[in-house]
Amino acid sequence: MRPRISVRAVFYNHGHILLCKHQDERGFWYITPGGGVEHGETLEDAFHRELMEEIGLKATMGDVLCIRDLISDRSPTPYLPKHFHQIEIFVEGKAPSFIDTASKLDPAQIGYEWVPLEQLDSILFFPTELVEVFKNREFSTIYQGHKL
């Protein structure tokens, strides 16, 4: 089975990062907005579609910040499907403009928040192994690989 390609937007604003908020038995957890690239879609097409679906946001896609592999068979967890492999491409988001589409947003999430960077290591943020990279905005290594 081929890996799934995902584009994820990273927005920073005055010491905060924009995150999608979810909830399950672990409590609240957060991820950067984005999702899978569909057949025939460019990364930029997926960037725009996912932002609109998840948070009702229009923005400009910037440069690639980092890429990582997510392989569930190497990091067993009950929260990922067996044999799941996703290549996540994190890109800089610029000039966000929110559109009032709250009733149409992704039902799998409960909202979004601008989270202070200093709180990133005290919340359940995924990818957890890259908290310091995102917190410090230190993307010196583009390929992050698969980390446990």
XYZ file of C-alpha atoms in Angstrom:
148
model
C 0.000 0.000 0.000
C 1.318 3.440 -0.912
C 1.801 6.173 1.662
C -0.838 8.859 1.950
C 0.423 12.381 1.210
C -0.758 15.107 3.582
C -0.194 18.856 3.483
C -0.336 20.706 6.816
C -0.371 24.487 7.227
C 1.715 26.224 9.888
C 0.586 29.724 10.843
C 2.449 31.833 13.391
C 1.182 35.146 14.730
C 2.658 37.159 17.612
C 4.049 34.173 19.533
C 1.070 31.911 18.773
C 0.458 28.974 16.409
C -2.907 28.181 14.805
C -4.092 24.656 15.665
C -7.185 22.552 15.054
C -8.708 21.326 18.314
C -10.074 17.805 18.794
C -11.358 15.821 21.772
C -11.497 12.134 22.657
C -10.935 9.989 25.763
C -7.449 11.540 26.098
C -9.015 14.985 26.424
C -8.238 17.867 24.088
C -5.566 17.379 21.441
C -4.254 19.620 18.689
C -2.819 19.410 15.187
C -1.913 21.892 12.496
C -4.691 22.341 9.921
C -4.476 20.227 6.795
C -5.065 16.786 5.410
C -4.727 14.360 2.554
C -3.960 15.284 -1.014
C -6.616 13.835 -3.321
C -5.912 12.208 -6.692
C -5.230 14.882 -9.328
C -4.794 17.609 -6.723
C -1.614 19.643 -6.299
C -0.223 20.330 -2.822
C -1.432 23.896 -3.182
C -4.942 22.780 -4.213
C -5.094 20.524 -1.138
C -3.703 23.312 1.079
C -6.554 25.639 0.054
C -9.293 22.981 0.196
C -8.246 21.636 3.611
C -8.016 25.115 5.152
C -11.493 25.963 3.932
C -12.925 22.613 5.117
C -11.291 22.647 8.539
C -11.337 26.261 9.641
C -12.970 28.365 6.948
C -9.697 30.062 6.072
C -8.202 31.505 2.914
C -4.443 31.964 2.898
C -1.328 31.977 0.777
C 0.821 28.856 0.735
C 4.455 29.542 1.585
C 7.553 27.375 1.533
C 7.951 23.842 2.825
C 9.090 23.963 6.470
C 9.614 20.251 7.036
C 8.536 16.770 5.964
C 8.028 13.732 8.159
C 6.994 10.107 7.814
C 4.258 8.755 10.057
C 4.322 4.942 10.056
C 1.875 3.311 12.469
C 3.585 -0.099 12.351
C 6.743 1.495 13.777
C 4.856 3.457 16.419
C 1.977 1.233 17.519
C -0.909 3.272 18.859
C -4.626 2.590 19.155
C -5.263 5.976 17.527
C -3.844 5.159 14.091
C -5.018 2.468 11.667
C -2.803 -0.613 11.307
C -0.358 -0.336 8.380
C -1.010 3.429 8.098
C 1.804 5.374 6.414
C 1.502 9.092 5.824
C 4.049 11.540 4.487
C 3.303 14.922 6.059
C 4.478 18.061 4.314
C 4.331 21.052 6.658
C 4.176 24.358 4.782
C 4.196 27.945 5.922
C 0.803 29.644 5.806
C 0.701 33.366 5.072
C -1.923 36.140 5.111
C -4.775 34.192 6.745
C -8.283 35.504 6.174
C -11.137 33.818 8.036
C -14.438 33.264 6.241
C -17.700 32.763 8.166
C -18.372 29.087 7.388
C -18.653 27.724 10.932
C -21.679 25.558 10.116
C -19.774 23.821 7.292
C -16.568 22.960 9.122
C -15.158 19.456 9.567
C -17.329 17.613 12.134
C -14.303 15.601 13.359
C -12.939 18.644 15.179
C -14.384 20.942 17.802
C -12.751 24.152 16.668
C -9.424 25.896 16.297
C -7.281 28.070 18.541
C -4.301 30.375 18.442
C -2.149 28.587 21.035
C 0.761 30.444 22.689
C 4.042 28.836 21.628
C 5.215 28.589 25.249
C 2.219 26.288 25.949
C 2.925 23.903 23.074
C 4.798 21.426 25.263
C 2.040 21.432 27.910
C -0.805 20.414 25.566
C -1.348 17.191 23.608
C 0.080 18.353 20.275
C 0.814 16.115 17.312
C 3.431 15.452 16.139
C 4.636 15.249 19.751
C 8.204 14.464 18.715
C 8.412 17.805 16.904
C 7.069 20.061 19.660
C 10.418 21.826 20.117
C 10.816 22.314 16.350
C 7.417 24.032 16.121
C 7.738 25.854 19.437
C 11.114 27.357 18.542
C 10.308 27.764 14.839
C 13.556 25.925 14.177
C 13.139 24.127 10.842
C 16.845 23.656 10.113
C 16.317 20.067 8.932
C 13.680 19.765 6.219
C 13.335 15.960 6.354
C 12.418 14.968 9.904
C 12.078 11.258 9.060
C 10.127 8.922 11.327
C 10.713 9.518 15.017
C 9.346 7.642 17.972
